[in-house]
């Protein structure tokens, strides 16, 4: 039997991952050693025994076997939060085809120690009268302390913690109930700040309605019976899914386990966070991309130490080192943002299911427009389906939707970006002093510069895409960031008649201001929100009524709750339909349905106008009547016919090189290898039934040249994931041996 070796890291941290030590695995331990396990190993000159984590088991010796030391034994009770994360990394490596190193760097937090000393501040969260009232409740028996606290915070809202303790009558025991009841908050400058800062909203007491209760009860029944399942909470927009999550979370916390809540970054707003905060207070920790690495590490430390039992954040929050996760909630599970764009290109939904399996946790996926994959699983019974069919607030009704055929508009002589229906509704909305949202599916869309004489569009010198014009007189490439000033003459033919074409968010803003001079207009897109807080500020300004119309990209329709918005206009619904991706229809349907969900969330009726050149497309039609299941039926048939997920797995191999000839030979060599593999599988008996392994391409990527790299894509499709993964592994081996390896970049994408 071949000898096995274990790669071990002695200290568990992101930085130490590059420094592994290899040991022999004694035969009697072979069965018990796998990634994540903690072992004793002799270390250094003196051969002192130290604990290390196995990160990889291999049969490749990295150096002389004669000189290699052997593992001494397994540390008893060796499963820790880290072991589980290493195990998860191992799973990710296998599933997504990255190196173990990349996988480990993804799951292990970056250790960043803070230099500064901690500075704590007590912040009063209440106005004076309320403070007085609540203090009487909270400090009934501490008359002196009560008076002291009241006088302290009557003058100032913020007082140093150390200073307060020196005042007399104020002790830790006195402060404890005040902090628990959110009368005061303790802020600390290096320790992570209370995630909602020093703001407090009145917590409404929400009582679950029947549907919500039924969903929560179904989960509770299983959970209490020791069943761990995956649930799909499918509830229309505004049906109150968050309340249901919180009920489930409450139950799991009471059993002493922890909860991870994944929310797409874009929907992770103050407003969302405060709802969790109102219910769970200091138990929650939050991560988002705006945190520094140190702040992030602190949050993970709070989780590890048990100070926080709930972690809320985007996909990377999945790797919170909780000792025992009982529930993972994934809100808006259909979001593309759950898929990582860098190796390992993991899908957080799949990785969550893997983590849940390893730890015995349940998973709840929530959405108003579930991904086709998830709904298919729910329909087939692999996931348990929980449904919310009605809006939670009784008085709120679904919006009324019009589809405006822009071809007809043009025929009728309307050349503006607004259909007549949308113009009319905009006027009415402004008159009623209500708010409107107008959105485009992409920033800078088709605001490219073209020549009216020769028709050429000006392209980026590095990439094969059009440059877009910006108001500051520059043209930019949204792929590589290249910018240059607007030319005075066409670079191709020298004609002076060159102009911006089409509509971007900036253009819409200008036109809107011209057509509705009295309206106050705000714009939100990548260009206006590059600052640290930009997007939150624009949203809250709009929510508080500082503008009548909000114009932006799709980011403004995702998950935000604006009570005064009664009109939503999808200015060019087709943009996302034309994306070169088999999910284009799904994305369009989701976006339009979400947009419709933004209008009329309160008691007033909402109106939606979908502007399109393809009014007969099923994604547009089903979105217009907000009928997910009708959409699903059509989309499912299409996926089945064309062999796409969920009926078929797809591995996309992206090959990129600076030299087109090298790219050519690399791509075709990989395609050849894939064909060879598929022949081999075909000859195996088990493959006689079902689809054959399909190989498509290599084809040029939809944008062939980016950042001076040419790109081709090879697709391999089969209904059996395991076979696909095996073929991918073979291709990896083939690539490692190839002459071109150093000159070619490879990316594997599994879906
Ligand atoms: P979803 O996430 O399903 O779109 P939310 O959880 O955001 O819906 O809830 C929509 C609105 O309904 C929120 O303002 C929420 O406070 C309110 N809500 C939820 N459940 C109830 C309930 N049982 N009674 C009254 N209002 C509710
Ligand atoms: Zn020209
Ligand atoms: Zn470019």
Tab-separated table of C-alpha atoms in Angstrom, residues 96-420:
chain	number	residue	atom	x	y	z
A	96	UNK	CA	-14.522	23.939	-6.947
A	97	UNK	CA	-11.055	22.920	-7.985
A	98	UNK	CA	-8.853	25.363	-6.138
A	99	UNK	CA	-5.672	24.618	-4.264
A	100	UNK	CA	-5.996	23.706	-0.600
A	101	UNK	CA	-4.078	26.838	0.128
A	102	UNK	CA	-6.627	29.073	-1.591
A	103	UNK	CA	-9.441	27.252	0.147
A	104	UNK	CA	-7.843	27.644	3.566
A	105	UNK	CA	-7.235	31.334	2.987
A	106	UNK	CA	-10.904	31.697	2.245
A	107	UNK	CA	-12.169	30.033	5.393
A	108	UNK	CA	-9.610	31.237	7.942
A	109	UNK	CA	-9.785	34.830	9.130
A	110	UNK	CA	-6.849	37.176	8.740
A	111	UNK	CA	-5.345	37.750	12.130
A	112	UNK	CA	-4.860	41.434	12.755
A	113	UNK	CA	-3.962	42.586	16.178
A	114	UNK	CA	-4.849	46.081	17.200
A	115	UNK	CA	-2.219	48.315	18.665
A	116	UNK	CA	-4.267	51.020	20.308
A	117	UNK	CA	-5.715	50.643	23.767
A	118	UNK	CA	-9.362	50.262	24.119
A	119	UNK	CA	-11.422	53.338	24.743
A	120	UNK	CA	-14.908	52.700	26.020
A	121	UNK	CA	-17.746	55.161	25.944
A	122	UNK	CA	-21.218	54.948	27.417
A	123	UNK	CA	-23.841	56.335	25.101
A	124	UNK	CA	-27.350	57.200	26.148
A	125	UNK	CA	-29.890	55.981	23.630
A	126	UNK	CA	-32.939	57.776	24.961
A	127	UNK	CA	-34.288	61.281	25.221
A	128	UNK	CA	-34.504	62.690	28.698
A	129	UNK	CA	-38.138	62.016	29.545
A	130	UNK	CA	-37.999	58.517	28.255
A	131	UNK	CA	-34.749	57.937	30.062
A	132	UNK	CA	-36.309	58.930	33.348
A	133	UNK	CA	-39.211	56.592	32.802
A	134	UNK	CA	-37.118	53.615	31.778
A	135	UNK	CA	-34.607	54.150	34.586
A	136	UNK	CA	-37.375	53.864	37.128
A	137	UNK	CA	-38.180	50.485	35.700
A	138	UNK	CA	-34.656	49.262	35.315
A	139	UNK	CA	-33.176	50.582	38.569
A	140	UNK	CA	-36.184	50.378	40.816
A	141	UNK	CA	-34.194	49.693	43.950
A	142	UNK	CA	-31.132	51.802	43.217
A	143	UNK	CA	-32.399	55.248	43.974
A	144	UNK	CA	-28.994	56.921	44.162
A	145	UNK	CA	-27.625	55.291	41.066
A	146	UNK	CA	-30.756	56.274	39.212
A	147	UNK	CA	-30.375	59.905	40.105
A	148	UNK	CA	-26.704	59.802	39.204
A	149	UNK	CA	-27.278	58.242	35.796
A	150	UNK	CA	-30.068	60.658	35.040
A	151	UNK	CA	-28.028	63.717	35.933
A	152	UNK	CA	-25.015	62.438	34.021
A	153	UNK	CA	-26.898	61.865	30.821
A	154	UNK	CA	-29.100	64.911	31.069
A	155	UNK	CA	-26.086	67.034	30.325
A	156	UNK	CA	-24.281	64.779	27.855
A	157	UNK	CA	-25.149	61.906	25.589
A	158	UNK	CA	-21.687	60.335	25.710
A	159	UNK	CA	-19.498	59.741	28.718
A	160	UNK	CA	-16.276	57.842	29.092
A	161	UNK	CA	-16.864	54.489	30.726
A	162	UNK	CA	-13.928	54.804	33.118
A	163	UNK	CA	-15.064	58.248	34.139
A	164	UNK	CA	-18.607	57.046	34.820
A	165	UNK	CA	-17.351	54.285	37.089
A	166	UNK	CA	-15.423	56.806	39.159
A	167	UNK	CA	-18.526	58.866	39.810
A	168	UNK	CA	-19.720	56.737	42.692
A	169	UNK	CA	-22.998	54.824	42.844
A	170	UNK	CA	-22.395	53.612	39.339
A	171	UNK	CA	-21.076	50.075	39.209
A	172	UNK	CA	-20.907	47.289	36.690
A	173	UNK	CA	-23.994	45.759	38.304
A	174	UNK	CA	-25.930	48.982	37.872
A	175	UNK	CA	-24.900	49.324	34.241
A	176	UNK	CA	-25.681	45.766	33.286
A	177	UNK	CA	-29.488	46.060	33.118
A	178	UNK	CA	-29.201	49.435	31.415
A	179	UNK	CA	-27.074	47.945	28.654
A	180	UNK	CA	-29.279	44.911	28.336
A	181	UNK	CA	-32.376	46.993	27.954
A	182	UNK	CA	-30.738	49.250	25.394
A	183	UNK	CA	-31.062	52.299	27.552
A	184	UNK	CA	-27.331	52.789	27.316
A	185	UNK	CA	-24.899	51.374	24.815
A	186	UNK	CA	-21.243	50.678	25.379
A	187	UNK	CA	-19.071	51.716	22.486
A	188	UNK	CA	-15.497	50.796	22.188
A	189	UNK	CA	-13.114	52.264	19.722
A	190	UNK	CA	-10.968	49.320	18.976
A	191	UNK	CA	-13.241	46.606	19.906
A	192	UNK	CA	-15.895	46.448	17.324
A	193	UNK	CA	-18.491	49.064	17.788
A	194	UNK	CA	-21.985	48.098	18.517
A	195	UNK	CA	-23.067	47.370	14.969
A	196	UNK	CA	-25.938	49.794	14.965
A	197	UNK	CA	-23.939	52.495	16.635
A	198	UNK	CA	-25.762	54.665	19.068
A	199	UNK	CA	-29.094	54.745	17.325
A	200	UNK	CA	-32.170	53.088	18.480
A	201	UNK	CA	-35.508	52.628	16.878
A	202	UNK	CA	-38.703	51.858	18.634
A	203	UNK	CA	-39.134	48.128	18.462
A	204	UNK	CA	-42.611	47.288	17.344
A	205	UNK	CA	-44.053	44.219	18.893
A	206	UNK	CA	-44.804	42.022	15.951
A	207	UNK	CA	-47.045	39.051	16.354
A	208	UNK	CA	-46.621	36.440	13.638
A	209	UNK	CA	-49.638	35.956	11.419
A	210	UNK	CA	-51.042	32.513	10.763
A	211	UNK	CA	-48.929	31.732	7.725
A	212	UNK	CA	-45.750	32.914	9.380
A	213	UNK	CA	-46.536	30.936	12.508
A	214	UNK	CA	-47.209	27.824	10.464
A	215	UNK	CA	-43.808	28.136	8.764
A	216	UNK	CA	-42.014	28.694	12.064
A	217	UNK	CA	-43.896	25.812	13.682
A	218	UNK	CA	-43.019	23.386	10.902
A	219	UNK	CA	-39.366	24.214	11.435
A	220	UNK	CA	-39.661	23.998	15.223
A	221	UNK	CA	-41.317	20.622	15.104
A	222	UNK	CA	-38.498	19.132	13.013
A	223	UNK	CA	-35.799	20.858	14.976
A	224	UNK	CA	-37.075	19.667	18.314
A	225	UNK	CA	-37.343	16.159	16.928
A	226	UNK	CA	-33.648	16.325	16.086
A	227	UNK	CA	-34.220	16.574	12.343
A	228	UNK	CA	-31.857	18.754	10.385
A	229	UNK	CA	-33.213	19.755	7.008
A	230	UNK	CA	-32.918	22.306	4.305
A	231	UNK	CA	-35.979	24.515	3.971
A	232	UNK	CA	-37.022	26.857	1.237
A	233	UNK	CA	-39.036	29.720	2.673
A	234	UNK	CA	-40.794	30.935	-0.433
A	235	UNK	CA	-42.753	34.070	0.393
A	236	UNK	CA	-43.813	36.974	-1.791
A	237	UNK	CA	-42.135	40.327	-1.233
A	238	UNK	CA	-43.365	41.856	1.985
A	239	UNK	CA	-44.715	38.584	3.323
A	240	UNK	CA	-42.604	38.906	6.454
A	241	UNK	CA	-39.855	36.354	5.937
A	242	UNK	CA	-37.492	38.145	8.296
A	243	UNK	CA	-39.880	37.697	11.206
A	244	UNK	CA	-40.031	33.995	10.455
A	245	UNK	CA	-36.240	33.723	10.389
A	246	UNK	CA	-36.066	35.457	13.744
A	247	UNK	CA	-38.543	33.066	15.281
A	248	UNK	CA	-36.515	30.111	14.053
A	249	UNK	CA	-33.281	31.705	15.231
A	250	UNK	CA	-34.725	32.249	18.657
A	251	UNK	CA	-35.498	28.568	18.991
A	252	UNK	CA	-32.026	27.492	17.892
A	253	UNK	CA	-30.305	29.968	20.230
A	254	UNK	CA	-32.294	28.563	23.120
A	255	UNK	CA	-30.727	25.164	22.479
A	256	UNK	CA	-27.304	26.735	22.988
A	257	UNK	CA	-26.274	26.694	19.347
A	258	UNK	CA	-25.337	29.561	17.079
A	259	UNK	CA	-26.818	31.025	13.949
A	260	UNK	CA	-25.327	32.431	10.755
A	261	UNK	CA	-27.478	34.748	8.649
A	262	UNK	CA	-26.285	35.481	5.138
A	263	UNK	CA	-27.677	38.584	3.490
A	264	UNK	CA	-26.437	40.027	0.198
A	265	UNK	CA	-24.151	42.957	0.946
A	266	UNK	CA	-26.397	45.325	-0.958
A	267	UNK	CA	-29.375	44.535	1.291
A	268	UNK	CA	-27.317	44.620	4.470
A	269	UNK	CA	-28.435	48.092	5.401
A	270	UNK	CA	-28.864	49.822	8.702
A	271	UNK	CA	-32.571	49.240	8.375
A	272	UNK	CA	-32.154	45.489	8.040
A	273	UNK	CA	-29.620	45.221	10.808
A	274	UNK	CA	-31.708	47.146	13.275
A	275	UNK	CA	-34.542	44.664	12.971
A	276	UNK	CA	-32.266	41.882	14.135
A	277	UNK	CA	-30.736	44.145	16.714
A	278	UNK	CA	-34.094	45.059	18.202
A	279	UNK	CA	-34.798	41.429	18.762
A	280	UNK	CA	-31.415	40.011	19.725
A	281	UNK	CA	-29.429	43.005	20.983
A	282	UNK	CA	-25.787	42.364	21.789
A	283	UNK	CA	-26.008	38.747	20.702
A	284	UNK	CA	-25.411	39.794	17.133
A	285	UNK	CA	-22.185	40.410	15.323
A	286	UNK	CA	-21.983	41.839	11.857
A	287	UNK	CA	-19.418	41.753	9.109
A	288	UNK	CA	-19.469	43.580	5.838
A	289	UNK	CA	-16.928	44.614	3.266
A	290	UNK	CA	-16.530	48.073	4.761
A	291	UNK	CA	-14.901	46.699	7.897
A	292	UNK	CA	-11.154	46.771	8.122
A	293	UNK	CA	-9.428	43.425	8.527
A	294	UNK	CA	-8.909	44.140	12.192
A	295	UNK	CA	-12.561	44.943	12.792
A	296	UNK	CA	-13.504	41.842	10.947
A	297	UNK	CA	-11.180	39.693	12.983
A	298	UNK	CA	-12.702	41.147	16.133
A	299	UNK	CA	-16.153	40.115	15.051
A	300	UNK	CA	-14.967	36.597	14.391
A	301	UNK	CA	-13.269	36.561	17.791
A	302	UNK	CA	-16.499	37.628	19.462
A	303	UNK	CA	-18.150	34.674	17.785
A	304	UNK	CA	-15.440	32.239	18.759
A	305	UNK	CA	-15.524	33.317	22.376
A	306	UNK	CA	-19.282	33.081	22.573
A	307	UNK	CA	-19.842	36.815	23.084
A	308	UNK	CA	-21.981	36.823	19.979
A	309	UNK	CA	-24.246	33.988	18.943
A	310	UNK	CA	-25.549	35.361	15.677
A	311	UNK	CA	-23.385	36.424	12.770
A	312	UNK	CA	-24.956	38.503	10.047
A	313	UNK	CA	-23.108	39.257	6.858
A	314	UNK	CA	-22.486	38.555	3.191
A	315	UNK	CA	-21.200	35.237	1.914
A	316	UNK	CA	-17.929	35.223	3.850
A	317	UNK	CA	-19.862	35.273	7.146
A	318	UNK	CA	-20.383	31.594	6.448
A	319	UNK	CA	-16.870	31.024	7.773
A	320	UNK	CA	-17.574	32.354	11.248
A	321	UNK	CA	-15.713	30.156	13.757
A	322	UNK	CA	-18.716	29.374	15.926
A	323	UNK	CA	-18.310	26.318	18.131
A	324	UNK	CA	-21.601	24.727	17.102
A	325	UNK	CA	-23.796	26.156	14.412
A	326	UNK	CA	-27.431	25.093	14.610
A	327	UNK	CA	-28.918	27.124	11.788
A	328	UNK	CA	-27.762	28.884	8.661
A	329	UNK	CA	-30.233	31.334	7.111
A	330	UNK	CA	-29.655	32.540	3.561
A	331	UNK	CA	-31.878	35.452	2.688
A	332	UNK	CA	-32.503	36.279	-0.978
A	333	UNK	CA	-30.986	32.936	-1.805
A	334	UNK	CA	-31.273	33.551	-5.547
A	335	UNK	CA	-28.711	36.372	-5.458
A	336	UNK	CA	-25.732	36.056	-7.748
A	337	UNK	CA	-23.564	37.655	-5.076
A	338	UNK	CA	-23.466	34.380	-3.154
A	339	UNK	CA	-21.109	33.076	-5.728
A	340	UNK	CA	-17.454	33.957	-5.270
A	341	UNK	CA	-15.606	35.465	-8.197
A	342	UNK	CA	-12.167	34.366	-7.025
A	343	UNK	CA	-10.778	30.898	-6.448
A	344	UNK	CA	-12.210	28.855	-4.900
A	345	UNK	CA	-15.228	30.050	-6.848
A	346	UNK	CA	-17.614	28.689	-4.282
A	347	UNK	CA	-21.348	29.112	-4.094
A	348	UNK	CA	-22.202	30.089	-0.530
A	349	UNK	CA	-25.482	28.196	-0.714
A	350	UNK	CA	-23.739	24.941	-1.515
A	351	UNK	CA	-20.969	25.596	0.968
A	352	UNK	CA	-23.599	26.364	3.628
A	353	UNK	CA	-25.252	23.033	2.964
A	354	UNK	CA	-21.868	21.341	3.255
A	355	UNK	CA	-21.091	23.089	6.533
A	356	UNK	CA	-24.557	22.260	7.856
A	357	UNK	CA	-24.054	18.606	7.008
A	358	UNK	CA	-20.725	18.528	8.819
A	359	UNK	CA	-22.060	20.206	11.937
A	360	UNK	CA	-25.599	18.940	12.084
A	361	UNK	CA	-27.261	22.262	11.369
A	362	UNK	CA	-30.402	23.172	9.460
A	363	UNK	CA	-30.443	25.554	6.527
A	364	UNK	CA	-33.223	27.963	5.632
A	365	UNK	CA	-33.150	29.518	2.175
A	366	UNK	CA	-35.509	32.435	1.750
A	367	UNK	CA	-36.745	34.202	-1.351
A	368	UNK	CA	-39.703	35.700	-3.160
A	369	UNK	CA	-38.207	34.506	-6.428
A	370	UNK	CA	-36.214	31.376	-5.626
A	371	UNK	CA	-33.468	30.226	-7.931
A	372	UNK	CA	-34.657	27.608	-10.385
A	373	UNK	CA	-32.285	25.119	-8.751
A	374	UNK	CA	-33.699	25.602	-5.271
A	375	UNK	CA	-37.315	25.568	-6.327
A	376	UNK	CA	-36.739	22.380	-8.269
A	377	UNK	CA	-35.280	20.804	-5.127
A	378	UNK	CA	-38.247	21.963	-3.089
A	379	UNK	CA	-40.650	20.635	-5.695
A	380	UNK	CA	-38.926	17.268	-5.707
A	381	UNK	CA	-38.986	17.098	-1.917
A	382	UNK	CA	-35.229	17.376	-1.368
A	383	UNK	CA	-35.887	20.655	0.432
A	384	UNK	CA	-38.901	21.285	2.602
A	385	UNK	CA	-41.082	24.010	1.178
A	386	UNK	CA	-42.503	26.649	3.512
A	387	UNK	CA	-44.794	29.176	1.903
A	388	UNK	CA	-46.008	32.681	2.644
A	389	UNK	CA	-48.670	33.663	0.160
A	390	UNK	CA	-49.775	37.015	1.505
A	391	UNK	CA	-48.261	40.289	2.481
A	392	UNK	CA	-47.687	40.574	6.207
A	393	UNK	CA	-49.195	43.999	6.520
A	394	UNK	CA	-52.872	43.509	5.856
A	395	UNK	CA	-53.401	46.868	4.236
A	396	UNK	CA	-50.571	46.436	1.735
A	397	UNK	CA	-51.468	45.135	-1.709
A	398	UNK	CA	-49.426	43.979	-4.665
A	399	UNK	CA	-48.575	46.620	-7.206
A	400	UNK	CA	-50.399	47.151	-10.487
A	401	UNK	CA	-48.070	46.546	-13.420
A	402	UNK	CA	-48.045	47.862	-17.000
A	403	UNK	CA	-45.839	46.622	-19.761
A	404	UNK	CA	-44.948	49.462	-22.117
A	405	UNK	CA	-43.986	48.327	-25.612
A	406	UNK	CA	-41.262	50.759	-26.619
A	407	UNK	CA	-41.631	49.863	-30.290
A	408	UNK	CA	-45.162	51.229	-30.152
A	409	UNK	CA	-43.922	54.349	-28.402
A	410	UNK	CA	-41.480	55.007	-31.235
A	411	UNK	CA	-44.204	54.462	-33.839
A	412	UNK	CA	-46.363	56.954	-32.003
A	413	UNK	CA	-43.567	59.480	-32.245
A	414	UNK	CA	-42.399	59.277	-28.629
A	415	UNK	CA	-38.606	59.358	-28.739
A	416	UNK	CA	-37.939	59.998	-25.057
A	417	UNK	CA	-36.771	57.397	-22.560
A	418	UNK	CA	-40.151	57.530	-20.846
A	419	UNK	CA	-43.181	55.771	-22.225
A	420	UNK	CA	-46.376	57.805	-22.143
